[in-house]
Amino acid sequence: EHARRMAEEQERLRLQQEAEEAERKRREEEAERQRQLEAERERLARMPKPCVDCDGSGKCPDCQGQGFVQVLVLAPVVGEPLMQSSAMSGTQNHGRAPQGCFACYGRGDNALNGPFVKGTGCCAACKGVGKITPVFKALKTYRTKAEVEDPASPVAARRR
């Protein structure tokens, strides 16, 4: 009778230890799975995203990559013969004319806004690449002494 009770008690303890070991292993596997999911989320967050300004093309959205836009320059006087006013000034200051695209660092139109300088034609937001790389600042995290010394903490796990 006593031997049977001892065997039952030993069997119960063995089953309890196996259950505790299985639960510990399950927790470790779950923690590892969560760590891998977090690492994958962080990797995806750090990947370059398509530029929303140029829709990933890299071309300036204002001039479609040409470096200039067409502007309409009106004649200073209405009804005066065009040949006479152009001959007096020496240049034609009316009609359609190219103007440097301000969005991609061009300027002027050779009429009212100074000398014509063609823009780069590249999107200013992504510098013509078509993708924006996220910028992450390193965050310093402070841990308590108990967290560092606790063998179950992630800090201690990284030391091993």
PDB file of C-alpha atoms in Angstrom:
ATOM      1  CA  GLU A   1       0.000   0.000   0.000  1.00  0.00           C
ATOM      2  CA  HIS A   2       2.758   2.440   1.000  1.00  0.00           C
ATOM      3  CA  ALA A   3       4.831   1.570  -2.082  1.00  0.00           C
ATOM      4  CA  ARG A   4       1.836   2.150  -4.327  1.00  0.00           C
ATOM      5  CA  ARG A   5       1.205   5.599  -2.747  1.00  0.00           C
ATOM      6  CA  MET A   6       4.877   6.523  -3.172  1.00  0.00           C
ATOM      7  CA  ALA A   7       4.781   5.452  -6.824  1.00  0.00           C
ATOM      8  CA  GLU A   8       1.575   7.476  -7.370  1.00  0.00           C
ATOM      9  CA  GLU A   9       3.156  10.514  -5.660  1.00  0.00           C
ATOM     10  CA  GLN A  10       6.307  10.201  -7.780  1.00  0.00           C
ATOM     11  CA  GLU A  11       4.184   9.833 -10.922  1.00  0.00           C
ATOM     12  CA  ARG A  12       2.152  12.916  -9.941  1.00  0.00           C
ATOM     13  CA  LEU A  13       5.352  14.945  -9.352  1.00  0.00           C
ATOM     14  CA  ARG A  14       6.828  13.758 -12.649  1.00  0.00           C
ATOM     15  CA  LEU A  15       3.648  14.752 -14.533  1.00  0.00           C
ATOM     16  CA  GLN A  16       3.594  18.118 -12.764  1.00  0.00           C
ATOM     17  CA  GLN A  17       7.244  18.762 -13.702  1.00  0.00           C
ATOM     18  CA  GLU A  18       6.549  17.768 -17.312  1.00  0.00           C
ATOM     19  CA  ALA A  19       3.550  20.122 -17.403  1.00  0.00           C
ATOM     20  CA  GLU A  20       5.644  22.978 -15.949  1.00  0.00           C
ATOM     21  CA  GLU A  21       8.433  22.279 -18.439  1.00  0.00           C
ATOM     22  CA  ALA A  22       5.951  22.216 -21.344  1.00  0.00           C
ATOM     23  CA  GLU A  23       4.411  25.523 -20.149  1.00  0.00           C
ATOM     24  CA  ARG A  24       7.878  27.145 -19.842  1.00  0.00           C
ATOM     25  CA  LYS A  25       8.808  25.922 -23.326  1.00  0.00           C
ATOM     26  CA  ARG A  26       5.508  27.240 -24.731  1.00  0.00           C
ATOM     27  CA  ARG A  27       6.135  30.653 -23.149  1.00  0.00           C
ATOM     28  CA  GLU A  28       9.671  30.762 -24.571  1.00  0.00           C
ATOM     29  CA  GLU A  29       8.409  29.841 -28.040  1.00  0.00           C
ATOM     30  CA  GLU A  30       5.687  32.506 -27.837  1.00  0.00           C
ATOM     31  CA  ALA A  31       8.236  35.119 -26.720  1.00  0.00           C
ATOM     32  CA  GLU A  32      10.528  34.166 -29.624  1.00  0.00           C
ATOM     33  CA  ARG A  33       7.621  34.361 -32.070  1.00  0.00           C
ATOM     34  CA  GLN A  34       6.686  37.829 -30.741  1.00  0.00           C
ATOM     35  CA  ARG A  35      10.323  38.958 -31.036  1.00  0.00           C
ATOM     36  CA  GLN A  36      10.457  37.772 -34.653  1.00  0.00           C
ATOM     37  CA  LEU A  37       7.158  39.520 -35.462  1.00  0.00           C
ATOM     38  CA  GLU A  38       8.448  42.754 -33.923  1.00  0.00           C
ATOM     39  CA  ALA A  39      11.734  42.476 -35.844  1.00  0.00           C
ATOM     40  CA  GLU A  40       9.787  41.988 -39.097  1.00  0.00           C
ATOM     41  CA  ARG A  41       7.543  44.993 -38.306  1.00  0.00           C
ATOM     42  CA  GLU A  42      10.617  47.117 -37.649  1.00  0.00           C
ATOM     43  CA  ARG A  43      12.294  45.930 -40.868  1.00  0.00           C
ATOM     44  CA  LEU A  44       9.188  46.821 -42.879  1.00  0.00           C
ATOM     45  CA  ALA A  45       8.938  50.218 -41.154  1.00  0.00           C
ATOM     46  CA  ARG A  46      12.538  51.019 -42.136  1.00  0.00           C
ATOM     47  CA  MET A  47      12.062  50.132 -45.810  1.00  0.00           C
ATOM     48  CA  PRO A  48      11.797  53.032 -48.268  1.00  0.00           C
ATOM     49  CA  LYS A  49       8.230  54.020 -49.156  1.00  0.00           C
ATOM     50  CA  PRO A  50       7.068  55.380 -52.543  1.00  0.00           C
ATOM     51  CA  CYS A  51       7.110  59.178 -52.658  1.00  0.00           C
ATOM     52  CA  VAL A  52       3.567  60.532 -52.356  1.00  0.00           C
ATOM     53  CA  ASP A  53       4.416  63.788 -54.152  1.00  0.00           C
ATOM     54  CA  CYS A  54       5.575  62.188 -57.423  1.00  0.00           C
ATOM     55  CA  ASP A  55       3.825  58.793 -56.979  1.00  0.00           C
ATOM     56  CA  GLY A  56       7.211  57.068 -57.126  1.00  0.00           C
ATOM     57  CA  SER A  57       8.203  58.376 -60.577  1.00  0.00           C
ATOM     58  CA  GLY A  58      10.959  60.714 -59.354  1.00  0.00           C
ATOM     59  CA  LYS A  59       9.718  63.460 -61.691  1.00  0.00           C
ATOM     60  CA  CYS A  60       8.671  66.885 -60.485  1.00  0.00           C
ATOM     61  CA  PRO A  61       4.873  66.843 -60.089  1.00  0.00           C
ATOM     62  CA  ASP A  62       4.512  70.493 -61.194  1.00  0.00           C
ATOM     63  CA  CYS A  63       6.378  70.276 -64.537  1.00  0.00           C
ATOM     64  CA  GLN A  64       6.224  66.474 -65.118  1.00  0.00           C
ATOM     65  CA  GLY A  65      10.035  66.349 -65.253  1.00  0.00           C
ATOM     66  CA  GLN A  66      10.540  69.011 -67.942  1.00  0.00           C
ATOM     67  CA  GLY A  67      12.107  71.628 -65.637  1.00  0.00           C
ATOM     68  CA  PHE A  68       9.826  74.397 -66.879  1.00  0.00           C
ATOM     69  CA  VAL A  69       6.161  75.302 -67.178  1.00  0.00           C
ATOM     70  CA  GLN A  70       4.446  77.297 -69.901  1.00  0.00           C
ATOM     71  CA  VAL A  71       3.103  80.672 -68.798  1.00  0.00           C
ATOM     72  CA  LEU A  72       0.978  83.170 -70.663  1.00  0.00           C
ATOM     73  CA  VAL A  73       2.508  86.644 -70.763  1.00  0.00           C
ATOM     74  CA  LEU A  74      -0.026  89.280 -71.745  1.00  0.00           C
ATOM     75  CA  ALA A  75       0.820  92.280 -73.933  1.00  0.00           C
ATOM     76  CA  PRO A  76       1.199  95.537 -72.003  1.00  0.00           C
ATOM     77  CA  VAL A  77      -1.202  97.423 -74.258  1.00  0.00           C
ATOM     78  CA  VAL A  78      -4.342  96.070 -75.839  1.00  0.00           C
ATOM     79  CA  GLY A  79      -5.140  97.165 -79.367  1.00  0.00           C
ATOM     80  CA  GLU A  80      -1.673  98.496 -80.231  1.00  0.00           C
ATOM     81  CA  PRO A  81      -0.103  96.710 -83.168  1.00  0.00           C
ATOM     82  CA  LEU A  82       2.107  93.897 -81.827  1.00  0.00           C
ATOM     83  CA  MET A  83       4.928  94.555 -84.267  1.00  0.00           C
ATOM     84  CA  GLN A  84       5.298  98.149 -83.120  1.00  0.00           C
ATOM     85  CA  SER A  85       5.460  97.347 -79.364  1.00  0.00           C
ATOM     86  CA  SER A  86       7.882  94.430 -79.961  1.00  0.00           C
ATOM     87  CA  ALA A  87      10.154  96.542 -82.147  1.00  0.00           C
ATOM     88  CA  MET A  88      10.387  99.240 -79.480  1.00  0.00           C
ATOM     89  CA  SER A  89      11.342  96.878 -76.648  1.00  0.00           C
ATOM     90  CA  GLY A  90      13.547  94.626 -78.758  1.00  0.00           C
ATOM     91  CA  THR A  91      12.024  91.446 -77.320  1.00  0.00           C
ATOM     92  CA  GLN A  92       8.662  89.809 -77.455  1.00  0.00           C
ATOM     93  CA  ASN A  93       7.182  90.153 -73.936  1.00  0.00           C
ATOM     94  CA  HIS A  94       3.827  88.559 -74.642  1.00  0.00           C
ATOM     95  CA  GLY A  95       2.398  85.193 -75.571  1.00  0.00           C
ATOM     96  CA  ARG A  96       3.312  81.748 -74.274  1.00  0.00           C
ATOM     97  CA  ALA A  97       6.758  81.481 -72.773  1.00  0.00           C
ATOM     98  CA  PRO A  98       8.629  78.915 -70.690  1.00  0.00           C
ATOM     99  CA  GLN A  99       9.190  79.729 -67.049  1.00  0.00           C
ATOM    100  CA  GLY A 100      11.590  77.797 -64.825  1.00  0.00           C
ATOM    101  CA  CYS A 101       9.727  75.440 -62.508  1.00  0.00           C
ATOM    102  CA  PHE A 102       9.984  76.805 -58.980  1.00  0.00           C
ATOM    103  CA  ALA A 103       9.158  73.399 -57.450  1.00  0.00           C
ATOM    104  CA  CYS A 104      12.358  71.852 -58.877  1.00  0.00           C
ATOM    105  CA  TYR A 105      14.616  74.893 -58.393  1.00  0.00           C
ATOM    106  CA  GLY A 106      14.112  76.650 -61.733  1.00  0.00           C
ATOM    107  CA  ARG A 107      13.338  80.362 -62.030  1.00  0.00           C
ATOM    108  CA  GLY A 108      12.633  83.226 -64.355  1.00  0.00           C
ATOM    109  CA  ASP A 109      10.957  83.551 -67.728  1.00  0.00           C
ATOM    110  CA  ASN A 110      13.154  86.091 -69.614  1.00  0.00           C
ATOM    111  CA  ALA A 111      10.290  88.578 -69.421  1.00  0.00           C
ATOM    112  CA  LEU A 112       9.148  89.781 -66.024  1.00  0.00           C
ATOM    113  CA  ASN A 113      10.763  87.381 -63.572  1.00  0.00           C
ATOM    114  CA  GLY A 114      14.390  87.576 -64.607  1.00  0.00           C
ATOM    115  CA  PRO A 115      16.512  85.260 -66.728  1.00  0.00           C
ATOM    116  CA  PHE A 116      15.129  81.818 -67.529  1.00  0.00           C
ATOM    117  CA  VAL A 117      16.803  79.014 -65.561  1.00  0.00           C
ATOM    118  CA  LYS A 118      15.476  75.529 -66.225  1.00  0.00           C
ATOM    119  CA  GLY A 119      14.694  73.416 -63.144  1.00  0.00           C
ATOM    120  CA  THR A 120      16.109  69.966 -62.480  1.00  0.00           C
ATOM    121  CA  GLY A 121      12.871  68.158 -63.361  1.00  0.00           C
ATOM    122  CA  CYS A 122      13.363  65.957 -60.291  1.00  0.00           C
ATOM    123  CA  CYS A 123      10.896  65.697 -57.429  1.00  0.00           C
ATOM    124  CA  ALA A 124      12.131  67.915 -54.598  1.00  0.00           C
ATOM    125  CA  ALA A 125      10.654  65.672 -51.884  1.00  0.00           C
ATOM    126  CA  CYS A 126      12.531  62.492 -52.876  1.00  0.00           C
ATOM    127  CA  LYS A 127      15.339  64.178 -54.886  1.00  0.00           C
ATOM    128  CA  GLY A 128      14.324  62.229 -57.994  1.00  0.00           C
ATOM    129  CA  VAL A 129      14.682  58.780 -56.425  1.00  0.00           C
ATOM    130  CA  GLY A 130      10.955  58.032 -56.214  1.00  0.00           C
ATOM    131  CA  LYS A 131      11.214  56.667 -52.674  1.00  0.00           C
ATOM    132  CA  ILE A 132      11.375  58.233 -49.238  1.00  0.00           C
ATOM    133  CA  THR A 133      13.564  56.527 -46.638  1.00  0.00           C
ATOM    134  CA  PRO A 134      12.126  56.905 -43.125  1.00  0.00           C
ATOM    135  CA  VAL A 135      14.360  58.580 -40.569  1.00  0.00           C
ATOM    136  CA  PHE A 136      14.466  56.959 -37.140  1.00  0.00           C
ATOM    137  CA  LYS A 137      16.074  58.621 -34.183  1.00  0.00           C
ATOM    138  CA  ALA A 138      17.731  56.291 -31.705  1.00  0.00           C
ATOM    139  CA  LEU A 139      15.646  56.217 -28.578  1.00  0.00           C
ATOM    140  CA  LYS A 140      17.513  55.655 -25.355  1.00  0.00           C
ATOM    141  CA  THR A 141      15.576  53.453 -22.995  1.00  0.00           C
ATOM    142  CA  TYR A 142      16.414  53.348 -19.354  1.00  0.00           C
ATOM    143  CA  ARG A 143      15.815  50.164 -17.403  1.00  0.00           C
ATOM    144  CA  THR A 144      15.600  49.657 -13.707  1.00  0.00           C
ATOM    145  CA  LYS A 145      18.152  47.568 -11.863  1.00  0.00           C
ATOM    146  CA  ALA A 146      15.456  44.941 -11.176  1.00  0.00           C
ATOM    147  CA  GLU A 147      14.750  44.593 -14.913  1.00  0.00           C
ATOM    148  CA  VAL A 148      18.432  44.142 -15.693  1.00  0.00           C
ATOM    149  CA  GLU A 149      19.000  41.592 -12.938  1.00  0.00           C
ATOM    150  CA  ASP A 150      15.769  39.623 -13.520  1.00  0.00           C
ATOM    151  CA  PRO A 151      16.729  36.411 -15.375  1.00  0.00           C
ATOM    152  CA  ALA A 152      13.351  36.348 -17.173  1.00  0.00           C
ATOM    153  CA  SER A 153      13.761  39.882 -18.558  1.00  0.00           C
ATOM    154  CA  PRO A 154      14.580  40.460 -22.258  1.00  0.00           C
ATOM    155  CA  VAL A 155      17.712  42.359 -21.211  1.00  0.00           C
ATOM    156  CA  ALA A 156      19.143  39.323 -19.429  1.00  0.00           C
ATOM    157  CA  ALA A 157      18.134  37.062 -22.329  1.00  0.00           C
ATOM    158  CA  ARG A 158      20.194  39.203 -24.744  1.00  0.00           C
ATOM    159  CA  ARG A 159      23.287  38.843 -22.564  1.00  0.00           C
ATOM    160  CA  ARG A 160      23.261  35.066 -22.849  1.00  0.00           C
TER     161      ARG A 160
END
